[in-house]
XYZ file of C-alpha atoms in Angstrom:
581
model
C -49.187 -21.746 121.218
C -46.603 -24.335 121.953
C -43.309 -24.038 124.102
C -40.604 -22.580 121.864
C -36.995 -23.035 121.690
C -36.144 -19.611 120.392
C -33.036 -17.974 122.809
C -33.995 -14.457 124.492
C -31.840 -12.441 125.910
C -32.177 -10.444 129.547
C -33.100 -7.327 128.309
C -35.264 -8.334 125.979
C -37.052 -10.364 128.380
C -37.428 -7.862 131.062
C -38.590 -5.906 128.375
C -41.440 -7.973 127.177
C -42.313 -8.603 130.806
C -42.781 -4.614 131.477
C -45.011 -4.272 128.152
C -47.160 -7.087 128.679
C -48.356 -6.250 132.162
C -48.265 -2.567 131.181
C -51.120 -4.281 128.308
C -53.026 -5.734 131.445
C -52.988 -2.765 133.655
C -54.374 -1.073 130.813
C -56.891 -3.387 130.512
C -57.498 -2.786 134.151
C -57.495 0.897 134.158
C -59.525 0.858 131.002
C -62.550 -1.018 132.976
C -62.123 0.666 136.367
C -62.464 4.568 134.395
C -65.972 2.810 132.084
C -67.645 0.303 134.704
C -70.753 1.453 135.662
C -71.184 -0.023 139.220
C -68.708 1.355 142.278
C -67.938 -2.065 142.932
C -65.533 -2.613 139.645
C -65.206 1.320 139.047
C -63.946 2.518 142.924
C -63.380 -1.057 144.099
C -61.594 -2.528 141.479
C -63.147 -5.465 141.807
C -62.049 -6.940 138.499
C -59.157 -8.799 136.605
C -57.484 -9.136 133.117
C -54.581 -11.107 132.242
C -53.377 -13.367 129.340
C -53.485 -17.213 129.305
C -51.612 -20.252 127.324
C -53.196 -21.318 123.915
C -53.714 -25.188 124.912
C -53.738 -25.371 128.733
C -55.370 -21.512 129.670
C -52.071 -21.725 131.868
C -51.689 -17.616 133.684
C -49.286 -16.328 131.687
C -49.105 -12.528 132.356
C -51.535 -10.462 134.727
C -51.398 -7.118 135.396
C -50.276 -5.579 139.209
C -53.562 -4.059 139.805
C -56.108 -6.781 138.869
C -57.835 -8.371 142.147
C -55.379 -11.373 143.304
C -57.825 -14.403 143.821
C -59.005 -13.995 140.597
C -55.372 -14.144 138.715
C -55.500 -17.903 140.314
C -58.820 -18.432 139.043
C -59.225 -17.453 135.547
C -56.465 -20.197 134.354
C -59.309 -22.510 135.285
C -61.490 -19.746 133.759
C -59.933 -20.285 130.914
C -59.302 -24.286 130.383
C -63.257 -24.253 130.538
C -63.211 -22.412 127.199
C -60.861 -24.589 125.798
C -62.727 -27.632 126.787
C -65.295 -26.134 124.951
C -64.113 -25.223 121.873
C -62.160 -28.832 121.993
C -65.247 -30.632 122.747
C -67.392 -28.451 119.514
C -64.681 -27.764 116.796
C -66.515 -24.197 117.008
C -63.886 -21.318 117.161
C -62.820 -17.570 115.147
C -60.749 -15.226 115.471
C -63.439 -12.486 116.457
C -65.028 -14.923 119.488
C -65.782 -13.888 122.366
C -67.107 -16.218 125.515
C -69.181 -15.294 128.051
C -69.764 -16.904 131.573
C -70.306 -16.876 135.537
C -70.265 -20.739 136.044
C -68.804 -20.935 139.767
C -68.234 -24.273 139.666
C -65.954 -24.044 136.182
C -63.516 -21.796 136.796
C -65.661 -19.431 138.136
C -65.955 -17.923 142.045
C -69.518 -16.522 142.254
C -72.527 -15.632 139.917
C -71.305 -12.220 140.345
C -67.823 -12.532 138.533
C -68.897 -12.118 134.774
C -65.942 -13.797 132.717
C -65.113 -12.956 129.052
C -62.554 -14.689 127.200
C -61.283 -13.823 124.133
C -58.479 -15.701 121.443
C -55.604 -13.742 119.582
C -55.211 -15.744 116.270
C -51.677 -14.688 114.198
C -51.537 -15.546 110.867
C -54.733 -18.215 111.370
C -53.226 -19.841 114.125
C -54.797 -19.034 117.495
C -51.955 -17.608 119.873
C -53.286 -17.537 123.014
C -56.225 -16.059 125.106
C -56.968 -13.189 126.936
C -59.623 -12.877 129.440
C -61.387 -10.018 131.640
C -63.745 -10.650 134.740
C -65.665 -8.263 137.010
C -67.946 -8.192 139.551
C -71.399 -7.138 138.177
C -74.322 -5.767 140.926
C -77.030 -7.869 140.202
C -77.781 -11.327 138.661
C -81.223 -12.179 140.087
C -81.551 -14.768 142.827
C -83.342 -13.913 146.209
C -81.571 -11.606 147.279
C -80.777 -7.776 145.509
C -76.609 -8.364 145.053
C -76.706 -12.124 145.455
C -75.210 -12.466 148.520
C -77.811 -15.034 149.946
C -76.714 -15.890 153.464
C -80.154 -18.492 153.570
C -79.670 -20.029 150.015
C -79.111 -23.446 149.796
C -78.815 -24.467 146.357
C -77.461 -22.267 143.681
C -80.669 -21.604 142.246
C -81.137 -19.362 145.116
C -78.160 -17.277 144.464
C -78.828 -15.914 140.814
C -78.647 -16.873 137.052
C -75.993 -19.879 136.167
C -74.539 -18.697 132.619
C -71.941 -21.761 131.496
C -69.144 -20.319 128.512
C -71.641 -19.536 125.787
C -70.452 -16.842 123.007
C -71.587 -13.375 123.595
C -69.668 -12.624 120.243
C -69.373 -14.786 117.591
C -67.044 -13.699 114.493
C -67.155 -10.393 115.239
C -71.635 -10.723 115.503
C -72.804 -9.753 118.957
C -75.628 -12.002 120.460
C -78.472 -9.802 121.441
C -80.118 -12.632 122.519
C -78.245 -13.387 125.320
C -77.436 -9.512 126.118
C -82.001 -9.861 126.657
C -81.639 -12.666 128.658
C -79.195 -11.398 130.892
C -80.878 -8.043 131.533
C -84.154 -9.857 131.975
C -82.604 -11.180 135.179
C -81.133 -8.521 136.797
C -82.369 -5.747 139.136
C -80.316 -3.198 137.790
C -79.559 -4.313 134.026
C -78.381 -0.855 133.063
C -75.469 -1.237 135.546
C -74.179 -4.870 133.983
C -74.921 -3.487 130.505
C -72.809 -0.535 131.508
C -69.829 -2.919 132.660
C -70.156 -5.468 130.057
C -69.410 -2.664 127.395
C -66.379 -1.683 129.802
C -65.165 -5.369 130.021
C -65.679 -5.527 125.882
C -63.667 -2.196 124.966
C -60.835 -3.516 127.459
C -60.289 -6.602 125.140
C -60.206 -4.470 122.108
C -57.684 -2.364 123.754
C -55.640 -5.468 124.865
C -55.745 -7.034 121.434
C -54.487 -3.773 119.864
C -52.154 -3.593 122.267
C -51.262 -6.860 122.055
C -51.045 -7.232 117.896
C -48.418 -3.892 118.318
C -46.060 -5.771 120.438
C -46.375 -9.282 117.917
C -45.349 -6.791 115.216
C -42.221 -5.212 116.566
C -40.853 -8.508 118.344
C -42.637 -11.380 116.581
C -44.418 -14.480 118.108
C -41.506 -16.507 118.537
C -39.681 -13.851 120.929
C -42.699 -13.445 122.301
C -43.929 -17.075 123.095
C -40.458 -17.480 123.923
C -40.798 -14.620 127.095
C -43.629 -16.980 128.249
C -41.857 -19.400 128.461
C -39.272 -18.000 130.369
C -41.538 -16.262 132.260
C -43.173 -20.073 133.635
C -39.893 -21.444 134.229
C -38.440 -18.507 136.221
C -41.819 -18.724 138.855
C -41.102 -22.611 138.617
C -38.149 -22.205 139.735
C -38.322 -19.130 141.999
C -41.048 -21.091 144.057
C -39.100 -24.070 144.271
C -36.057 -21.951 145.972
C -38.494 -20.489 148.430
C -39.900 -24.145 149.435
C -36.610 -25.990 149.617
C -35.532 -23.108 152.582
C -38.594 -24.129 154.998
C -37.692 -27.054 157.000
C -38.851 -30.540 155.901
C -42.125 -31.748 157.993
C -46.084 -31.914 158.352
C -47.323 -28.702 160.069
C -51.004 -28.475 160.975
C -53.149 -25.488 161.323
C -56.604 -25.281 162.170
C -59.377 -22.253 162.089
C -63.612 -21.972 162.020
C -66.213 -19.858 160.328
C -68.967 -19.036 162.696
C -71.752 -21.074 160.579
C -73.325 -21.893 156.789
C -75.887 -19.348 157.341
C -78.271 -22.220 157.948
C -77.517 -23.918 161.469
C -75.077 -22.284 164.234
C -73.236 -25.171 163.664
C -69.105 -23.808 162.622
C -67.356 -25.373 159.589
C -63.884 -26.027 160.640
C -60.938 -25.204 157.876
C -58.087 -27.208 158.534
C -54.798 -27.848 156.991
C -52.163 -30.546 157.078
C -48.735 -28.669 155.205
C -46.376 -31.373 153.814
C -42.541 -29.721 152.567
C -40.706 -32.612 151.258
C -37.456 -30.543 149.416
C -38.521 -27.916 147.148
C -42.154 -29.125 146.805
C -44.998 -28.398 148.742
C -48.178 -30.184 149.753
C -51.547 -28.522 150.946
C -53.944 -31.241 152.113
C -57.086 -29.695 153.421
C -58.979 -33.423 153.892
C -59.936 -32.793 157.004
C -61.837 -29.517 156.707
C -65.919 -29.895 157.403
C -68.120 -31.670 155.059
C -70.170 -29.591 152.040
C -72.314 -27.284 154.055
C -76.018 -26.320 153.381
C -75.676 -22.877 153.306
C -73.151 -20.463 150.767
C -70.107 -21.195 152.658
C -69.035 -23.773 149.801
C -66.652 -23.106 147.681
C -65.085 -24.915 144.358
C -61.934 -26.579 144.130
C -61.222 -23.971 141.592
C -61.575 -21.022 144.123
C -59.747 -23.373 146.392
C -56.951 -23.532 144.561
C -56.645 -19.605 143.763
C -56.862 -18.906 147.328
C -54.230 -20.829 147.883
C -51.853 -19.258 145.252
C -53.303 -15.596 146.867
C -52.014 -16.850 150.166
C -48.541 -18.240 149.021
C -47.743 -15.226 146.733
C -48.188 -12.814 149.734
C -45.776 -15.377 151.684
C -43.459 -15.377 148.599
C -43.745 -12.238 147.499
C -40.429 -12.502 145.163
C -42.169 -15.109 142.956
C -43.887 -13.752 139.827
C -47.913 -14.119 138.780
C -47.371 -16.870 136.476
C -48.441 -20.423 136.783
C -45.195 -22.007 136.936
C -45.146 -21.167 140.630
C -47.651 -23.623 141.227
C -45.731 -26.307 139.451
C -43.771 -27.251 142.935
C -47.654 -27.473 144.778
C -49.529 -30.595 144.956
C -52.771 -29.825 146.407
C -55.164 -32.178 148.021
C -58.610 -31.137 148.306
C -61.164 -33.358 148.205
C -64.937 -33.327 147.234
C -65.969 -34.762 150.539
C -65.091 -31.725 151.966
C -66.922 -27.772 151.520
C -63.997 -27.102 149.580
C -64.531 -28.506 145.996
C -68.229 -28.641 145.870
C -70.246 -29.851 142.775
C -73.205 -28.012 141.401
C -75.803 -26.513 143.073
C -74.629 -26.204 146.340
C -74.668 -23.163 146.868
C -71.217 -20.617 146.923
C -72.377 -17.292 146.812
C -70.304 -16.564 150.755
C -67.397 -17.471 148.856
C -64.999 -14.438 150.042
C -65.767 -15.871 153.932
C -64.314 -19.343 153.411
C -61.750 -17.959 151.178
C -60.494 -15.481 153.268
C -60.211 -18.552 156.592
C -58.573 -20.815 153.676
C -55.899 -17.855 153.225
C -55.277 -17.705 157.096
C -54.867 -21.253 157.871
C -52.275 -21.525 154.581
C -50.311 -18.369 156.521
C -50.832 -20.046 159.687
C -49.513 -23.174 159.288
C -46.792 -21.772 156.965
C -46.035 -19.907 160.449
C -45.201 -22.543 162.335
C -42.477 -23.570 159.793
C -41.035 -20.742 159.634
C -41.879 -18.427 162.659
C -40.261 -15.447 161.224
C -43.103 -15.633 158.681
C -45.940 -15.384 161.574
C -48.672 -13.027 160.836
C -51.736 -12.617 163.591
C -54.893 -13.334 161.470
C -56.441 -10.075 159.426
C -59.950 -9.205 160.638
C -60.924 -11.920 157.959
C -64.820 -11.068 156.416
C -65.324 -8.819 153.606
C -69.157 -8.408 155.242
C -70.789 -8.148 152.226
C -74.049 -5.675 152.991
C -76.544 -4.786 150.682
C -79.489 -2.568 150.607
C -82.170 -2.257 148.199
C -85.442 -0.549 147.821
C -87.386 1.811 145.229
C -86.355 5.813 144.868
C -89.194 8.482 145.331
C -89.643 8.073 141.777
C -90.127 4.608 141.650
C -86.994 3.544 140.366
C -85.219 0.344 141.813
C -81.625 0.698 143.966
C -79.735 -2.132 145.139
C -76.333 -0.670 147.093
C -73.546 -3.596 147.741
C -70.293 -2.582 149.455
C -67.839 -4.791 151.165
C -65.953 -2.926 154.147
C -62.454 -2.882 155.958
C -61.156 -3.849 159.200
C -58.203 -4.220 161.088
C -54.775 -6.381 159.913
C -52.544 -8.804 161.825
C -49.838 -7.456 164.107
C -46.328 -8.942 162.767
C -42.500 -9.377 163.573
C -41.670 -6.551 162.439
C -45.020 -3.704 163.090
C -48.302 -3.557 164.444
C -51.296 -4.139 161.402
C -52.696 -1.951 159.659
C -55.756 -0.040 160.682
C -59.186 0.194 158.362
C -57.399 -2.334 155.962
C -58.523 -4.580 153.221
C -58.320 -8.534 153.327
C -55.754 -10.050 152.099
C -57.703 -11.697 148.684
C -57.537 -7.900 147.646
C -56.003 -5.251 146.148
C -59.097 -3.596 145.690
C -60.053 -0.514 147.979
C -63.201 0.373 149.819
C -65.623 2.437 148.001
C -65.381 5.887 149.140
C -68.667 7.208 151.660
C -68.979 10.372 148.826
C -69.717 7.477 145.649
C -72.323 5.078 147.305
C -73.841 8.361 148.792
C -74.153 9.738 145.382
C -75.167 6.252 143.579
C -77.883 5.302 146.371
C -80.213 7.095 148.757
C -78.225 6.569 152.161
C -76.312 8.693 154.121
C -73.156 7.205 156.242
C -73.770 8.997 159.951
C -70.540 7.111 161.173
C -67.386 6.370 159.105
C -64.329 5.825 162.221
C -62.110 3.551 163.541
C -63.482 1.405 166.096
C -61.661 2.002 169.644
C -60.902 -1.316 171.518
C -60.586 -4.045 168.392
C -57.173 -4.401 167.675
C -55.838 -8.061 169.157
C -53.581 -6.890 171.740
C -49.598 -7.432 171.409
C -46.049 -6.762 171.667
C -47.526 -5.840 167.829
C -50.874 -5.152 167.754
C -53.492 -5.666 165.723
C -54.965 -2.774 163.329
C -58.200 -1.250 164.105
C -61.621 -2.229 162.609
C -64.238 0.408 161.872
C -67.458 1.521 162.533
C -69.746 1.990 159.963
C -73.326 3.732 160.350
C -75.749 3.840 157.695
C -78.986 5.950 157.560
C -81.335 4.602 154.766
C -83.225 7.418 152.603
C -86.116 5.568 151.627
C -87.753 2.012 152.722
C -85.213 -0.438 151.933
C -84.353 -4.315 152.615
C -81.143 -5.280 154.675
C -78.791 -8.011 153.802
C -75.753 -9.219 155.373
C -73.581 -11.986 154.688
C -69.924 -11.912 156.714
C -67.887 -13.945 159.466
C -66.006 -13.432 162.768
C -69.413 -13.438 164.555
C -68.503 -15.909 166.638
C -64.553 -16.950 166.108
C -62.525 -13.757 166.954
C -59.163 -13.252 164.056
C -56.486 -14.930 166.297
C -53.572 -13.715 167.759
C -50.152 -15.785 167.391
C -46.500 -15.726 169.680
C -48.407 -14.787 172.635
C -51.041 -11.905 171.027
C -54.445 -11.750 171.753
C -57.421 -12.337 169.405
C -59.109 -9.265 168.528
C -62.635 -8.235 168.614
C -65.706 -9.777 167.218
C -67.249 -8.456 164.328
C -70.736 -6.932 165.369
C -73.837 -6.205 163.468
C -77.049 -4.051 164.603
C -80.536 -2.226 162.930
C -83.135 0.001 164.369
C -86.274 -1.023 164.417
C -89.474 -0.178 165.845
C -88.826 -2.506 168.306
C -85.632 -1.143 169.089
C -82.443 -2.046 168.579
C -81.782 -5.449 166.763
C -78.531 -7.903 165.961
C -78.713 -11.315 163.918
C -79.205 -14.387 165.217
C -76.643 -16.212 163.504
C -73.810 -13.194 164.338
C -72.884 -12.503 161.213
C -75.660 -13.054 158.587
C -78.872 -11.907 158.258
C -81.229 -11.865 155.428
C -85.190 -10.080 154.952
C -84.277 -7.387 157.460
C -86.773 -4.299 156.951
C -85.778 -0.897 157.828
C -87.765 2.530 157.111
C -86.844 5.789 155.666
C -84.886 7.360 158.293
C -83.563 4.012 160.090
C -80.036 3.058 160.378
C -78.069 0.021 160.060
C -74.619 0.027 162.070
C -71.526 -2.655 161.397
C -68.716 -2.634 164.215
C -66.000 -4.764 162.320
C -63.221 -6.876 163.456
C -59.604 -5.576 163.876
C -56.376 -7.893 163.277
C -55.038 -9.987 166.231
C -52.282 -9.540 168.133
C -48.514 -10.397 167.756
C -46.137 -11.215 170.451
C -46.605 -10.807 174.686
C -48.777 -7.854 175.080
C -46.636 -6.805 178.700
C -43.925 -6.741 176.206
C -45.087 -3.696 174.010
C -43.093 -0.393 174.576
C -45.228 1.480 177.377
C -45.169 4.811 175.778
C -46.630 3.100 172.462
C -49.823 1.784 174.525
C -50.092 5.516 176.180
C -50.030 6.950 172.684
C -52.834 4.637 171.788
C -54.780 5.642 174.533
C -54.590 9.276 173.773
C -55.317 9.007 170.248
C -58.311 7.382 170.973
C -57.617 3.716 169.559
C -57.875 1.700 172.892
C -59.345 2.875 176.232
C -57.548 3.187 179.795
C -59.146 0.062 180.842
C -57.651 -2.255 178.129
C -54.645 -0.713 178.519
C -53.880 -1.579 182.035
C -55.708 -4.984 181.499
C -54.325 -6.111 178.344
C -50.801 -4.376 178.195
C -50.155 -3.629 182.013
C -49.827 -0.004 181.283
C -51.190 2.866 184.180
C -51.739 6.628 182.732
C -51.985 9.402 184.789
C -55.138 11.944 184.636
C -53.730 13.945 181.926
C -52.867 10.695 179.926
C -49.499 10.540 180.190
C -47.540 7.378 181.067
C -47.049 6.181 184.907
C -43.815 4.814 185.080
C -43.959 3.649 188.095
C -47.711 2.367 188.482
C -46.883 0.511 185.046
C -43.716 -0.860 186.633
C -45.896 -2.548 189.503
C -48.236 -4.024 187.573
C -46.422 -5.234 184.577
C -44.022 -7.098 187.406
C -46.933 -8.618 189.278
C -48.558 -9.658 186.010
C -44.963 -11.367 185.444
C -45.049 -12.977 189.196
């Protein structure tokens, strides 16, 4: 597909632009109601969009599909192209298959399939699904290796091969990839549901070509680019020219206690933009690594919750030059290992808000609780059968100008929700004993922070114990005077009694028995603003609903309750004035 010169009208436009992400939410929905595994079916842990014919430029993506990967899959995509540029090889019934990380990809989990639309012999453009399957070998049962240090360690490497080729499945490769899984019903189960949302998207696609035609069509893409071109170029040119600077850490590789700093020097020069991340920490040993791909998505995550006004298209990152060299763990080569990709991701995102912040302060957001703490358990059922439960949980968000954050919240690389207790109860043998808000981990401020959780789980058989998540060591800050909130916190029974990982916030080869629990105490979002500042009777609600204790409240916020918990006015007035002194 080339760039037409074909006129379109407003209506027509915002008519096209309603119908094709209607086609991808679709696509969505259509996956989320067939997957097999909780993690695509409750979580939504999954993507589909369309992309350009000749550079696998985003073109359209629907409003549900999870937000780092609409930055990735244009890369996703280009490695297809490369492909079928490089081999001459390509039909209109193709389909490509991959997880490469390194090539558009995030982590072995993401399973990739990208698909052309051909009209009248001439291919159109592409359109691509991804989701997060359970298993893909490796180590450890959900891949999530917090010890790996090569990529080898982390699962099966598939580059773009064709799963489909003119129209001809390739049962060969369906036998390889269930040889090397744990669970190969449940990627076989959300393969199909990734296949039969392309065939919806193509029919839904071909019905739009035939009531508007290609040209009005290509010509709404083209529009479509140019409008986030120059929608992202207004929203630049506003922030004051200058170099602002912003710093943050992950708590270690996984490896060595050694923290990876993530650190980013933010150039506005008129209405373009420069992120140069040179001076972030070297490629680590353990998963921490990510590609410059993933990089590069996080980035557009980041900026498109800044800019919320500026569409999902790649012309909004026409105005961004980014700067992200291989000497650093942020545009790694093959095989060092990635698979802790949502960690580094998630402290890429913060330092992008965080030094957008400072040139603009009306844009400052205390940092989200910041780990998705990936935690898997596996074992064998009564019957013998194999299990291998991964779940990624919530925590608290960043107070702001405007409200405190929110509490038991996803991160920000997500729309996707956290699987409900009832599912993984009824998909694995565990039992949650503890499901609450944890008191006491908001970041305290004239905003706070939201709450992080507690979450207790009791396992109903034998089972192994993986975790792989952050804020161990480096607490989500606080900004304008807020405090940093609390750390995340990890524990098991044993027979030994009660144990926590060495390393904070990863942990691999943990053995619990039937009956044993695991318990994970996560993070809430720091705190905005002077905490002494915060309306009194706000902190005495707190206290009586339970989310912070009368200890932090006259510590933290200078705020005295009587013994029915209801606000001294005049014991708060005495030591809010000597806190001022």
């Amino acid at each position: 597909m080339t760039t037409r010169t074909t006129a379109i009208d407003p209506v027509t436009l915002a008519v096209l632009k309603g119908r094709l992400e209607q086609i991808a939410d679709e696509m969505d929905a259509t996956l989320y109601r067939s997957a097999f595994n909780p993690i695509i079916a409750e979580a939504r842990d999954a993507c589909h969009g369309l992309y350009h014919a000749e550079t696998g430029a985003t073109l359209v993506q629907g409003t549900n599909g999870l937000p780092i990967f609409v930055g990735a899959m244009a890369f996703a995509v280009k490695a297809v192209i490369d492909k079928v540029v490089k081999e001459g090889d390509l039909h209109p019934d193709d389909i490509f298959l991959f997880n490469d990380p390194y090539d558009g990809g995030t982590h072995l989990n993401d399973f990739r399939l990208v698909r052309p639309i051909f009209r009248q012999g001439r291919l159109f453009c592409w359109m691509a699904s991804v989701g997060h399957w359970l298993d893909i070998g490796g180590n450890v049962p959900g891949n999530f290796n917090a010890r790996a240090t090569d990529s080898f360690q982390e699962g099966v490497r598939i580059p773009p091969v064709k799963l489909v080729k003119a129209g001809a499945m390739n049962h060969d490769l369906l036998a390889i990839l269930a040889a090397n899984s744990r669970v190969p019903v449940s990627n076989y189960g959300d393969l199909n549901g990734q296949l039969n949302a392309l065939d919806l998207g193509v029919r839904r696609l071909t019905e739009l070509l035939d009531e508007h035609g290609e040209e009005t069509v290509a010509a709404a893409f083209d529009a479509f680019t140019a409008r986030a071109d120059a929608l992202m170029r207004s929203a630049v040119s506003k922030l004051p020219d200058g170099v602002y600077s912003f710093e943050d850490y992950l708590d270690n590789d996984g490896i060595t206690a050694d923290r990876l700093l993530i650190a980013l020097d933010l150039t506005i020069a008129g209405d373009r933009m420069t992120l140069d991340f040179s001076r972030s920490s070297a490629p680590c040993a353990g998963p921490l690594n990510i590609a410059y791909s993933t990089a590069v998505a996080c980035c557009y995550v980041a900026l498109k919750h800044v800019f919320t006004d500026v569409p999902a298209n790649a012309g909004c990152l026409n105005p961004i030059t980014f700067v992200i060299p291989e000497s650093t763990l942020l545009a790694v080569k093959p095989p060092k290992p990635v698979g802790g990709y949502t960690e580094t991701i998630l402290r890429v995102i913060g330092v992008v808000f965080g030094a957008l912040a400072l040139a603009d302060p009306a844009r400052a957001t205390a940092a989200p609780f910041g780990t998705i703490n990936a935690l898997s358990l596996a074992g064998h059922r009564k019957d013998g059968s194999r299990w291998v439960m991964f779940s990624f949980f919530g925590g608290g968000l960043g107070g702001n100008p405007e409200t405190d954050g929110l509490n038991h919240a996803n991160n920000p690389i997500s729309t996707a929700t956290i699987p409900p207790v009832e599912i993984l109860e009824a998909a694995y043998p565990v039992m949650f004993t503890q499901w609450a808000l944890r008191p006491d981990s908001a970041g305290a401020g004239l905003h706070r922070g939201g709450l992080g959780a507690v979450y207790e789980i009791e396992a109903l058989t034998d089972a192994d114990v993986f975790l792989l998540g952050e804020r161990g060591v480096f607490a989500p800050f606080g900004v304008a005077g807020g405090i940093p909130a609390a750390l995340n916190r990890f524990t098991w029974q044993s027979d030994e009694g009660e144990k926590s990982p060495p390393l904070a916030s990863k942990v691999t080869d943990v053995k619990i028995r039937d009956g044993q629990r695991v318990r994970l105490e996560t993070p809430g979002g720091g705190g905005w603003g002077d905490p002494k500042r915060r309306d009194a009777e706000a902190v005495a609600r707190d206290v009586r609903l339970g989310y912070l204790g009368r200890d932090a409240a006259r510590s933290a916020y200078g705020v005295a309750l009587t013994d029915d918990g209801a606000l001294d006015i005049a014991a708060t007035a005495t030591l809010r004035e000597s806190s001022a002194a």
